[in-house]
PDB file of C-alpha atoms in Angstrom:
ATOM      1  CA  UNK A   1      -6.891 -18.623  10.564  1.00 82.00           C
ATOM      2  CA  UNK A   2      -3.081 -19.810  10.785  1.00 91.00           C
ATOM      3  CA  UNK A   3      -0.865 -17.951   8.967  1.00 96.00           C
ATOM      4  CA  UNK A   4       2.105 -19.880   7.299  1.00 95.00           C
ATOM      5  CA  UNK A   5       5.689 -18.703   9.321  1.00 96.00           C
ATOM      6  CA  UNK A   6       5.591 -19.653  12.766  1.00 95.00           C
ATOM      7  CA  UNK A   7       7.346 -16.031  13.032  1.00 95.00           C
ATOM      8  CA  UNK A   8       3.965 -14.215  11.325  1.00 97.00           C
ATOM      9  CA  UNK A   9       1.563 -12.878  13.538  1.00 97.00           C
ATOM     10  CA  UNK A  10      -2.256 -11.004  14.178  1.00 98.00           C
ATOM     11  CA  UNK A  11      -1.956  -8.056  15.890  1.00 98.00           C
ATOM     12  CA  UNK A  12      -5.365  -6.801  17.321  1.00 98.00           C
ATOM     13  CA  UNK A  13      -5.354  -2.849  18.196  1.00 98.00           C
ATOM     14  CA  UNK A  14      -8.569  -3.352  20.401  1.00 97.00           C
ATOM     15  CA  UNK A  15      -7.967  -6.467  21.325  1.00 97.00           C
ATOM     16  CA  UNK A  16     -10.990  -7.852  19.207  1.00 97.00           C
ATOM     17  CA  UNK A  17     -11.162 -11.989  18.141  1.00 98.00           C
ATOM     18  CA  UNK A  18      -9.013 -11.747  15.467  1.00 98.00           C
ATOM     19  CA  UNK A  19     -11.155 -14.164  13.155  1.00 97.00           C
ATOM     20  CA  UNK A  20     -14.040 -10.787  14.009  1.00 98.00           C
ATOM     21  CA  UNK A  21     -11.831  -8.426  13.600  1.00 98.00           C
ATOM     22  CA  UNK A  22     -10.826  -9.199  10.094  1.00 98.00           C
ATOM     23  CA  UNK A  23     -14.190 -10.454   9.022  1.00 98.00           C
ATOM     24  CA  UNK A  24     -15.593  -6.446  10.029  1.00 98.00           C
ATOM     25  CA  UNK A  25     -13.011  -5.260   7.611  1.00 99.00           C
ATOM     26  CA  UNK A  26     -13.990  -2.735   4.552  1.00 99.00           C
ATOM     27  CA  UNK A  27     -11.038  -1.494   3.371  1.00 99.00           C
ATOM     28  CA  UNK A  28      -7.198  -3.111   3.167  1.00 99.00           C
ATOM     29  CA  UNK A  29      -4.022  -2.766   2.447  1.00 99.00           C
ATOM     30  CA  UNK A  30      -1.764  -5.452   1.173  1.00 99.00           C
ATOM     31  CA  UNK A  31       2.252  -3.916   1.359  1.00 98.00           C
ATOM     32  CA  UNK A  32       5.393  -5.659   1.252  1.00 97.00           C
ATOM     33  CA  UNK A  33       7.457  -3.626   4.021  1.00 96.00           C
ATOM     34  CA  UNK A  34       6.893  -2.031   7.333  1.00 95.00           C
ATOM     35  CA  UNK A  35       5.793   2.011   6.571  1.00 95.00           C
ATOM     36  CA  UNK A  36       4.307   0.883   3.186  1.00 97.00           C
ATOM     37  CA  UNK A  37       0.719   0.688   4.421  1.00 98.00           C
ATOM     38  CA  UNK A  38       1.027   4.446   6.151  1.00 98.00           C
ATOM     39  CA  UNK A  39       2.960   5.901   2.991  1.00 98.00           C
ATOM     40  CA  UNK A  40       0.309   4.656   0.555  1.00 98.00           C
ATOM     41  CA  UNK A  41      -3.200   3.599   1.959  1.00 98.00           C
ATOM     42  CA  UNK A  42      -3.733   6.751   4.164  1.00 98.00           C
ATOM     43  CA  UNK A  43      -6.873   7.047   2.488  1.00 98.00           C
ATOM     44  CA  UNK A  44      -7.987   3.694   3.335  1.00 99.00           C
ATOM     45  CA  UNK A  45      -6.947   4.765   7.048  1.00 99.00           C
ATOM     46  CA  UNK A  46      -8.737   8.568   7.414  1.00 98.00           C
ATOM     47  CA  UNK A  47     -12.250   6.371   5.943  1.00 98.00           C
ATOM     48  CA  UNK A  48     -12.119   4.042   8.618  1.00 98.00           C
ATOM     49  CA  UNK A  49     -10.486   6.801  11.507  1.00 98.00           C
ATOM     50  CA  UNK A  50     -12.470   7.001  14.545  1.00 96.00           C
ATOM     51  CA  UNK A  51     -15.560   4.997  12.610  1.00 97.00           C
ATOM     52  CA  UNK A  52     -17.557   1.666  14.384  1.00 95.00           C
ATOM     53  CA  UNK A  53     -19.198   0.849  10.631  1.00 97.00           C
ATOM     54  CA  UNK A  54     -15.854   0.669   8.558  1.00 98.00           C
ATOM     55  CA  UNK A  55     -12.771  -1.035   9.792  1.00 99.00           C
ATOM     56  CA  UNK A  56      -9.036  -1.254   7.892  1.00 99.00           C
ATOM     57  CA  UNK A  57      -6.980  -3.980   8.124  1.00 99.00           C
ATOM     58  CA  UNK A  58      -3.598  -3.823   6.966  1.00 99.00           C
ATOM     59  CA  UNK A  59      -1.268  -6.889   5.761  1.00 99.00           C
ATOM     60  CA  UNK A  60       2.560  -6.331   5.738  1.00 98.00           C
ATOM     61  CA  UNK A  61       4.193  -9.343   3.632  1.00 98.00           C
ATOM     62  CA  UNK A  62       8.094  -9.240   4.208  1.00 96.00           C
ATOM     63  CA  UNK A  63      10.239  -9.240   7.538  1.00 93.00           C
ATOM     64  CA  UNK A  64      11.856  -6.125   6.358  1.00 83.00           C
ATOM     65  CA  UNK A  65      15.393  -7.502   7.386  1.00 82.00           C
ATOM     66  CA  UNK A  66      17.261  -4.953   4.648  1.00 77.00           C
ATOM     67  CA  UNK A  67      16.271  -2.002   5.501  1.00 76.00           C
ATOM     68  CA  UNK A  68      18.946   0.370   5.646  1.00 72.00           C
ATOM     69  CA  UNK A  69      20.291   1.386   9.010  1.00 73.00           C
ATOM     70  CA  UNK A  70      22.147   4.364  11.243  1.00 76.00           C
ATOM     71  CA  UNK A  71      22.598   6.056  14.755  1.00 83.00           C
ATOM     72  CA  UNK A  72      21.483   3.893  17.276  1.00 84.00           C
ATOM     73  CA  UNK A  73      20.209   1.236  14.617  1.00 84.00           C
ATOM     74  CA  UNK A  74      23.829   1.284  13.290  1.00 82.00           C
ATOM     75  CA  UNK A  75      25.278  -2.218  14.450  1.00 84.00           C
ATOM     76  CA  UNK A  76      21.409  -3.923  14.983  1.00 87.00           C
ATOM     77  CA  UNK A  77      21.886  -7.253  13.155  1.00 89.00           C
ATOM     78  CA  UNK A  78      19.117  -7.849  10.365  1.00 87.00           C
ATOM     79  CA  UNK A  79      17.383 -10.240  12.732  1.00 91.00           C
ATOM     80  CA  UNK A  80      17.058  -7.239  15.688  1.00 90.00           C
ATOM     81  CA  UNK A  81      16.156  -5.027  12.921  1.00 89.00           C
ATOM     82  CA  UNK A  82      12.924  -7.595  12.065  1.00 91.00           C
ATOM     83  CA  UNK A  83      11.826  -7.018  15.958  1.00 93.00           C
ATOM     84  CA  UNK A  84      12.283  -3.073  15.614  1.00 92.00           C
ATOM     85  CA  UNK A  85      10.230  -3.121  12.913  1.00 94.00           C
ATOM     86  CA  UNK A  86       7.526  -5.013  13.837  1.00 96.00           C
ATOM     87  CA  UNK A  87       7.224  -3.065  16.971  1.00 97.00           C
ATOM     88  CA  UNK A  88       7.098   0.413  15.143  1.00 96.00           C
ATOM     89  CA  UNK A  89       4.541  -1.243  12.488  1.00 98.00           C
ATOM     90  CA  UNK A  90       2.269  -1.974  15.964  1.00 98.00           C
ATOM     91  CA  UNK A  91       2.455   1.094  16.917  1.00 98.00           C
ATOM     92  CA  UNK A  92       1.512   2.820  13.452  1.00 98.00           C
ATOM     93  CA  UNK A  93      -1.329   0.147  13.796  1.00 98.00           C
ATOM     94  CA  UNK A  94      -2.276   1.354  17.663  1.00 98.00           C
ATOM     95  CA  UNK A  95      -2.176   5.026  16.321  1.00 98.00           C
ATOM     96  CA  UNK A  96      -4.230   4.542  13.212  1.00 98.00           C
ATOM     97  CA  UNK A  97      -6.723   2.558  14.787  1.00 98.00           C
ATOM     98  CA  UNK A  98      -6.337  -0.261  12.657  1.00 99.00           C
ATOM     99  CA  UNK A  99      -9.601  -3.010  13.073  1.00 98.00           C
ATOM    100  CA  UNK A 100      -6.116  -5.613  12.535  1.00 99.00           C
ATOM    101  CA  UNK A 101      -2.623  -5.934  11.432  1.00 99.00           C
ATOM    102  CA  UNK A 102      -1.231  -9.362   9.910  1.00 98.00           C
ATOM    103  CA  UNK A 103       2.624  -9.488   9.890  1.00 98.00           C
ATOM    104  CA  UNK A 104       3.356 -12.701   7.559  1.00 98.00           C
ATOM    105  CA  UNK A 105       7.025 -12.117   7.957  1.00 97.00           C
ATOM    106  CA  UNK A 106       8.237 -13.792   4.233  1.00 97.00           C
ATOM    107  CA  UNK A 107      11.755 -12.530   3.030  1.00 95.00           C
ATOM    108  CA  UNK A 108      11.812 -10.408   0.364  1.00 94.00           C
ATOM    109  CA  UNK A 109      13.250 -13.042  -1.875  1.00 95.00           C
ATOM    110  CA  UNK A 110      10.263 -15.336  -1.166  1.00 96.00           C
ATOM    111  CA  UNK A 111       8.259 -12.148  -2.380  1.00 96.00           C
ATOM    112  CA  UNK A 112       9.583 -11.557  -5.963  1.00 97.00           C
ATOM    113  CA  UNK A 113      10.231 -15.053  -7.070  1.00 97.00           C
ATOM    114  CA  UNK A 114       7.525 -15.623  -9.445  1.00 95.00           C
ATOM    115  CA  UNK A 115       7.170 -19.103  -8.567  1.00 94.00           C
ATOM    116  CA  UNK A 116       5.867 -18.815  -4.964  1.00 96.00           C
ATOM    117  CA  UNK A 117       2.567 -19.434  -4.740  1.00 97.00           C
ATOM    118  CA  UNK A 118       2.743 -19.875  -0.816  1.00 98.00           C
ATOM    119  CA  UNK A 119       1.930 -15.967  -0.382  1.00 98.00           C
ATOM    120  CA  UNK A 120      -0.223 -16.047  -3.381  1.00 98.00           C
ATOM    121  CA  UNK A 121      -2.826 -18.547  -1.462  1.00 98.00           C
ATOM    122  CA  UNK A 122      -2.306 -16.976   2.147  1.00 99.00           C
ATOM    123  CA  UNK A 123      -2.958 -13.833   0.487  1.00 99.00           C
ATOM    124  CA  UNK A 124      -6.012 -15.144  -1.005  1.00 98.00           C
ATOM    125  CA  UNK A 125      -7.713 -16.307   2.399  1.00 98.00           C
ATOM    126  CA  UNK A 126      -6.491 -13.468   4.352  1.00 98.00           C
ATOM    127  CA  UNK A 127      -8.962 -11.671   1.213  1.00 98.00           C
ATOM    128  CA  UNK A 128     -11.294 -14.294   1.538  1.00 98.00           C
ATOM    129  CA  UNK A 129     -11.558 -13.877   5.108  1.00 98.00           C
ATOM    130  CA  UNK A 130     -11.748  -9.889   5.194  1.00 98.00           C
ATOM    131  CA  UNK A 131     -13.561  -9.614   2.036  1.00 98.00           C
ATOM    132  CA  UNK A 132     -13.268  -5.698   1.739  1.00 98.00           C
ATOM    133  CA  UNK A 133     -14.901  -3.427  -0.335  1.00 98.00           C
ATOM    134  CA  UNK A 134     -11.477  -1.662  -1.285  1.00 99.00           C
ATOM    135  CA  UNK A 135      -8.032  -2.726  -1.370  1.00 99.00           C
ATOM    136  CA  UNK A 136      -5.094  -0.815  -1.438  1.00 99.00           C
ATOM    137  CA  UNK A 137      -1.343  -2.048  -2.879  1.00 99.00           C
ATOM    138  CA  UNK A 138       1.200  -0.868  -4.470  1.00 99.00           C
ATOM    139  CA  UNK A 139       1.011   0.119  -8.312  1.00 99.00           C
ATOM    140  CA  UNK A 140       2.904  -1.649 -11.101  1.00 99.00           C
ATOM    141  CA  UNK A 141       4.723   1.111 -12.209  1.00 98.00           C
ATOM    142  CA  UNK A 142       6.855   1.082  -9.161  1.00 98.00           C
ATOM    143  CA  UNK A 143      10.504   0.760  -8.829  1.00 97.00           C
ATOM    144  CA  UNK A 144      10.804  -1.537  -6.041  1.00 96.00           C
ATOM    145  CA  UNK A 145      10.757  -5.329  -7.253  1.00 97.00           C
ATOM    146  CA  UNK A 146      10.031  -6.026  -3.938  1.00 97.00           C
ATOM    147  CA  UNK A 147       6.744  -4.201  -4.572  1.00 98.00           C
ATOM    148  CA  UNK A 148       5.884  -5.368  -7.511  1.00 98.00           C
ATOM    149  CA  UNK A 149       6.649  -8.821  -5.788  1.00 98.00           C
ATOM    150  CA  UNK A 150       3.973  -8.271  -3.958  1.00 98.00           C
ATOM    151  CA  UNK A 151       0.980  -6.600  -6.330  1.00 99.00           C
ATOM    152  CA  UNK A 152       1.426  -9.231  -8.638  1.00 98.00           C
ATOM    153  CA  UNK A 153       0.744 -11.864  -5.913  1.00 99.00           C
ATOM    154  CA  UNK A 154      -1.921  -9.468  -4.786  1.00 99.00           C
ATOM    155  CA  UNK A 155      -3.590  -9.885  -8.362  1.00 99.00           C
ATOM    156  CA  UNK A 156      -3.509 -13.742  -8.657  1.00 98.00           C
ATOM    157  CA  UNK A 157      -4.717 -14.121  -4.924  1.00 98.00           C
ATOM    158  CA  UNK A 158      -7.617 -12.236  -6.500  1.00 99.00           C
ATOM    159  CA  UNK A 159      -7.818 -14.162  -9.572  1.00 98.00           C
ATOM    160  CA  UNK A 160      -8.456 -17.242  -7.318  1.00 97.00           C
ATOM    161  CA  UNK A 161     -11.086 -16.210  -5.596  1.00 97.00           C
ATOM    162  CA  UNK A 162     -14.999 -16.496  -6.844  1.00 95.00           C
ATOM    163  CA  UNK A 163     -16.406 -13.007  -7.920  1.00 92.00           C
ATOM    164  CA  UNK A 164     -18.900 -13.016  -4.620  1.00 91.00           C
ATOM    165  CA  UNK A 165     -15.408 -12.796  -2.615  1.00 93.00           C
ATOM    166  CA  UNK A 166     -14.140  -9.960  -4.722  1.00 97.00           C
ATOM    167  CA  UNK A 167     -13.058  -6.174  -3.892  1.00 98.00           C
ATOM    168  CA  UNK A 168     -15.205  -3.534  -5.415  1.00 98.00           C
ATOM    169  CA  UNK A 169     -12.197  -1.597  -6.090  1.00 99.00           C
ATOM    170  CA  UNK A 170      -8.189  -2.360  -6.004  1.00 99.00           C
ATOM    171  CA  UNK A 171      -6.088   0.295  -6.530  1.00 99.00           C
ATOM    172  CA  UNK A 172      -2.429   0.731  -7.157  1.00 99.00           C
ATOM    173  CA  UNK A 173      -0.951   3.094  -4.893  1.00 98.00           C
ATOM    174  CA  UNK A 174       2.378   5.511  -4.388  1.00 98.00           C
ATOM    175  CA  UNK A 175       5.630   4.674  -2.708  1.00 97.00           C
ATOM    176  CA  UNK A 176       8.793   4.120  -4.883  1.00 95.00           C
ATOM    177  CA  UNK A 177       7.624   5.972  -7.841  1.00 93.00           C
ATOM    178  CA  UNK A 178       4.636   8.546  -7.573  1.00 95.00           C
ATOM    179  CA  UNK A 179       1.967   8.050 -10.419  1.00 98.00           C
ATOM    180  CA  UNK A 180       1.794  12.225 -11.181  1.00 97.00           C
ATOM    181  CA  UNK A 181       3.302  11.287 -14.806  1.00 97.00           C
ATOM    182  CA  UNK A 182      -0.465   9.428 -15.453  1.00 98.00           C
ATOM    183  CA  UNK A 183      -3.187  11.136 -17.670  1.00 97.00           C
ATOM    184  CA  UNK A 184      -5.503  13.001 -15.513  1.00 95.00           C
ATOM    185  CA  UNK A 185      -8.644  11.426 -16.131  1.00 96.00           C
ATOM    186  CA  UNK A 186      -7.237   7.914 -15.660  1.00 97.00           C
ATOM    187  CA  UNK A 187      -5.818   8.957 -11.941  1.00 97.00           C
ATOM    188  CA  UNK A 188      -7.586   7.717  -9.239  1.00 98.00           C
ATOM    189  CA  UNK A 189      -6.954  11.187  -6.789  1.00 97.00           C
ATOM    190  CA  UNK A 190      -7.697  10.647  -3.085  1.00 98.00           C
ATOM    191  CA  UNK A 191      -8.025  13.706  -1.276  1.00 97.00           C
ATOM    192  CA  UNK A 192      -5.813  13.488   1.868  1.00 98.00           C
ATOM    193  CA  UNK A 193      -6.260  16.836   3.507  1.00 96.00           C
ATOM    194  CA  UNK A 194      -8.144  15.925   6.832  1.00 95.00           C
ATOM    195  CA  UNK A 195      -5.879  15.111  10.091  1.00 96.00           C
ATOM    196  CA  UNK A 196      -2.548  16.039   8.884  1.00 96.00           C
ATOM    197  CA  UNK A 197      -1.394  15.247  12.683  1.00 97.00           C
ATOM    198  CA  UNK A 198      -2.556  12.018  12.089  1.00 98.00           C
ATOM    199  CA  UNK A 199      -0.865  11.491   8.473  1.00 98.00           C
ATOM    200  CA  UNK A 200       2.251  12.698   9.955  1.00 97.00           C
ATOM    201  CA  UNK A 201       2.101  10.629  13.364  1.00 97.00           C
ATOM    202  CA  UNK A 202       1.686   7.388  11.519  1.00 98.00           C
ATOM    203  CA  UNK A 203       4.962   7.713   9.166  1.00 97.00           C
ATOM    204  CA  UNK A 204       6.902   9.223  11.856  1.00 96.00           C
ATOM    205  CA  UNK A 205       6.540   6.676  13.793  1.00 96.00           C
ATOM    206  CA  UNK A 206       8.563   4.299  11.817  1.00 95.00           C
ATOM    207  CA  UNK A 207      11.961   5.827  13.734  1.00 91.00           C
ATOM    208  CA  UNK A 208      14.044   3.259  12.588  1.00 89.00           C
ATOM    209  CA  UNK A 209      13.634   4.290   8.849  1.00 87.00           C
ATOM    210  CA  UNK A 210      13.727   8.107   9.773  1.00 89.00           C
ATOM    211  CA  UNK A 211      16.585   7.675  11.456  1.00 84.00           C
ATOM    212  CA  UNK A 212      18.362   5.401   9.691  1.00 70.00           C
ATOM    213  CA  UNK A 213      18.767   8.423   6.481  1.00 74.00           C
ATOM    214  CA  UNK A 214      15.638   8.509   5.165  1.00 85.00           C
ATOM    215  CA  UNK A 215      12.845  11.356   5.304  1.00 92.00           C
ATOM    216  CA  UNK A 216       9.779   9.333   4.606  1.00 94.00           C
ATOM    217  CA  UNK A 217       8.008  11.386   6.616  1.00 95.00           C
ATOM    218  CA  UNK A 218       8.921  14.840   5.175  1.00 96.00           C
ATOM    219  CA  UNK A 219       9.062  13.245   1.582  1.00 96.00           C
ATOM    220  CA  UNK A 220       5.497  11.876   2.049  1.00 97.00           C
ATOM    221  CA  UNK A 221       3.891  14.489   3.106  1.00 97.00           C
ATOM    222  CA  UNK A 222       5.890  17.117   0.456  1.00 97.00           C
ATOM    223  CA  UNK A 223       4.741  14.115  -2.469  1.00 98.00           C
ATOM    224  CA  UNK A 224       0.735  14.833  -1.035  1.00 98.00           C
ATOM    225  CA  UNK A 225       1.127  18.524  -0.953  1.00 97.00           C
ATOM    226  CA  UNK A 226       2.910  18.649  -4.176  1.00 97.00           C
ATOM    227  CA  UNK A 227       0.382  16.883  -5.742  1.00 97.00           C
ATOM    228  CA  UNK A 228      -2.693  19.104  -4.547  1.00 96.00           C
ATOM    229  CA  UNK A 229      -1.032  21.964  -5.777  1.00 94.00           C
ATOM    230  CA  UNK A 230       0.368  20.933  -9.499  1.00 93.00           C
ATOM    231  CA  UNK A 231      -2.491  18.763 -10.120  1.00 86.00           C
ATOM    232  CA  UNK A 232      -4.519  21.719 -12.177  1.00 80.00           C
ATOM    233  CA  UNK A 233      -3.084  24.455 -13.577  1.00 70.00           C
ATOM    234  CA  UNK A 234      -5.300  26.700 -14.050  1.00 66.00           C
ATOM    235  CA  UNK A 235      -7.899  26.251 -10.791  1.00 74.00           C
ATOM    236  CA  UNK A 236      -7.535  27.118  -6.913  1.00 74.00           C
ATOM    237  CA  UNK A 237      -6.145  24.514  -4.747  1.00 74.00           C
ATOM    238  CA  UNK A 238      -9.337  22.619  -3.316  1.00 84.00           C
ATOM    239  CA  UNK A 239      -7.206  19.973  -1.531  1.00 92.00           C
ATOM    240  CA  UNK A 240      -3.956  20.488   0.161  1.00 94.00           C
ATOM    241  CA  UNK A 241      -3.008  16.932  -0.132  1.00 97.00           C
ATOM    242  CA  UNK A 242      -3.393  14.134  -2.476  1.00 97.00           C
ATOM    243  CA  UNK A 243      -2.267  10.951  -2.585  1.00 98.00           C
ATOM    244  CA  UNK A 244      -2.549   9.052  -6.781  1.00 98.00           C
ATOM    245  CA  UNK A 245      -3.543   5.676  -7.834  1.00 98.00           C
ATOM    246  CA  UNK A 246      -3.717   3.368 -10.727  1.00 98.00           C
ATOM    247  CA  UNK A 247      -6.615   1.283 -10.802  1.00 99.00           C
ATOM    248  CA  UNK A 248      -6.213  -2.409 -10.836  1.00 99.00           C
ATOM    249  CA  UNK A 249      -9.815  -3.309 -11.061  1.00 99.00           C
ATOM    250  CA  UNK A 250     -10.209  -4.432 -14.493  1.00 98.00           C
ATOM    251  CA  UNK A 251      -7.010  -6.738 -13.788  1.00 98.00           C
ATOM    252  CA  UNK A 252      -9.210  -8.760 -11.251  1.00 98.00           C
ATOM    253  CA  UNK A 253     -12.980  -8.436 -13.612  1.00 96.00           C
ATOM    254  CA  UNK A 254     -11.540  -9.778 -16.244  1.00 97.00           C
ATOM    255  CA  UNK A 255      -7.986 -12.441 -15.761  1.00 96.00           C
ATOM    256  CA  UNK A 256      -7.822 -12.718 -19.189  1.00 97.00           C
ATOM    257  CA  UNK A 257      -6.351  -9.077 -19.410  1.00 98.00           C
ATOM    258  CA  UNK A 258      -2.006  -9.312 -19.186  1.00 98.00           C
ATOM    259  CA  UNK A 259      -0.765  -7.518 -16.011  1.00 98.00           C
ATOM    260  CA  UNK A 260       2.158  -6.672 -17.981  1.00 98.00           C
ATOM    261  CA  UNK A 261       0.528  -4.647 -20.857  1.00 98.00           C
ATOM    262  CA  UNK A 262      -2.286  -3.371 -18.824  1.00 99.00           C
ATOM    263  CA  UNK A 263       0.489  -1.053 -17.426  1.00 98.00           C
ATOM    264  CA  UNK A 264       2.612  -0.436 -20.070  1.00 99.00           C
ATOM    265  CA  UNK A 265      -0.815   0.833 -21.524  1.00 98.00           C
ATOM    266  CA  UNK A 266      -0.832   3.594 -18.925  1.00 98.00           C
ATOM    267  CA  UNK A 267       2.857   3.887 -20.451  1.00 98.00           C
ATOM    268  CA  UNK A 268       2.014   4.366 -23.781  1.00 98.00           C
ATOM    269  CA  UNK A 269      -0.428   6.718 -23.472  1.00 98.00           C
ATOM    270  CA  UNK A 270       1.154   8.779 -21.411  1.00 98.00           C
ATOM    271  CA  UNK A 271       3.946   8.697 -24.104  1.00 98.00           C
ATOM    272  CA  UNK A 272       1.394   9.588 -26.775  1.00 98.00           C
ATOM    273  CA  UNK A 273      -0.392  12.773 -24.633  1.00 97.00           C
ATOM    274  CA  UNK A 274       3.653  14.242 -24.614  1.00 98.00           C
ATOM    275  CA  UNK A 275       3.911  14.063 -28.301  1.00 98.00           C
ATOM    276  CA  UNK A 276       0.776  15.239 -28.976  1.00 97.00           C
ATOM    277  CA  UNK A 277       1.120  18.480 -27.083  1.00 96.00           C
ATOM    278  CA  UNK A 278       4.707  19.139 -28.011  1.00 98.00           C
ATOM    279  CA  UNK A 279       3.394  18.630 -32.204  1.00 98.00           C
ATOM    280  CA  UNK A 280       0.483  20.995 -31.458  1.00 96.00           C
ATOM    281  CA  UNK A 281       2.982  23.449 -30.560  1.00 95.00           C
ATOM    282  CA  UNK A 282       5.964  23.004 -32.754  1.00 94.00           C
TER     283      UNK A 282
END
């Protein structure tokens, strides 16, 4: 498969044919920026860790030319800042043992105008191609329009495709808003406890951003840990990370359902479980 900007690329951990190294995928992750994948799918990476039967591929859509930028990153024009970028996504790829990594390189304009279709159908055959059992994106609930750029595009890739070529699960994942406000029995929870080395190795890697004035690192894993521990109330810890999701399955079953109201659904009754409690008790 050719990808669409003669700047997008495969890369191949383990140097595998890249049309067979996609094709033994079982779980991906479609994110719009560099770090995205490792922040939010580290479930999708600890199944497939060290595994010959179940392989994750991760997709990265956008260049990630605005990231912000310091200490020896400080004067790196937008275009260097692409090639850092790329190179520390690699290496996140090398250290998770990704089965492949596609870099499509689209600006982040491209991403959220609604009228691009472009990464919509690439999208789709990269799916098509891969056809995973789970994918991971980013939840529509987050604050980044970048991200929601992209799981929207995610969903009508899907919507294309016949139902033989179809996920058995897509779920909307955590980055730039955490989904802890959610009822409990509508979370998806993935319990992230195993290889914290290896959780922490894959997000530090991604120097640049570090860096540059942001913690993801010690904000991603304090997000996981925070969540094991105020998940229940009134029960021993039994994780000692977790990592929340909205699922998006029922968006790709059934394309008659709005994407817009199927999340401010979550909203609403999220809104109605606060005034319920605070009545009970008033």
């Amino acid at each position: 498969m050719k990808l669409n900007k003669k700047t997008a690329e495969f890369f191949i951990p383990d140097q595998t044919d890249t049309e067979q190294a996609i094709k033994r995928t079982t779980h991906m992750s479609i994110a719009a920026h560099q770090d995205d994948i490792e922040i939010m799918a580290y479930d999708g990476i600890l199944k497939c860790f060290g595994k010959d039967d179940q392989w994750f591929f991760g997709v990265v859509v956008t260049n990630g030319s605005g990231s912000a930028r310091d200490s020896i990153y400080k004067d790196y024009t937008d275009q260097e800042m692409i090639q850092v970028r790329r190179l520390e996504q690699k290496k996140a790829a090398y250290i998770g043992e990704f089965g492949a990594l596609a870099l499509l390189d689209y600006p982040s304009a491209e991403t959220k105008d609604p009228k691009n279709t472009e990464i919509v159908d690439e999208l789709a055959e990269l799916i098509k191609l891969a056809n995973p059992e789970v994918i991971y994106t980013h939840n529509l609930a987050d604050k980044h329009d970048t991200h929601i750029g992209v799981t929207t595009k995610v969903i009508k890739a899907l919507r294309k495709l016949p139902k033989s070529a179809l996920p058995k699960h897509v779920y909307g994942c955590e980055v730039w808003r955490d989904l802890d406000w959610m009822l409990d029995s509508e979370k998806v929870v993935f319990n992230v406890s195993e290889r914290p080395n290896l959780a922490a190795a894959l997000v530090e890697v991604f120097d640049s951003q570090i860096i540059g004035g942001k913690r993801y690192d010690l904000a991603t894993q304090g997000r996981r840990v925070a969540h094991a521990t105020y998940s229940t109330s009134h029960a021993v810890d039994q994780a000692s990370a977790l990592i929340f999701a909205m699922d998006l399955t029922p968006l790709i079953l059934d394309p008659s359902l709005d994407i817009k109201s199927y999340v401010l659904d979550y909203i609403d009754r999220f809104k109605k479980d606060v005034s319920d409690r605070i009545s009970k008790i008033l």
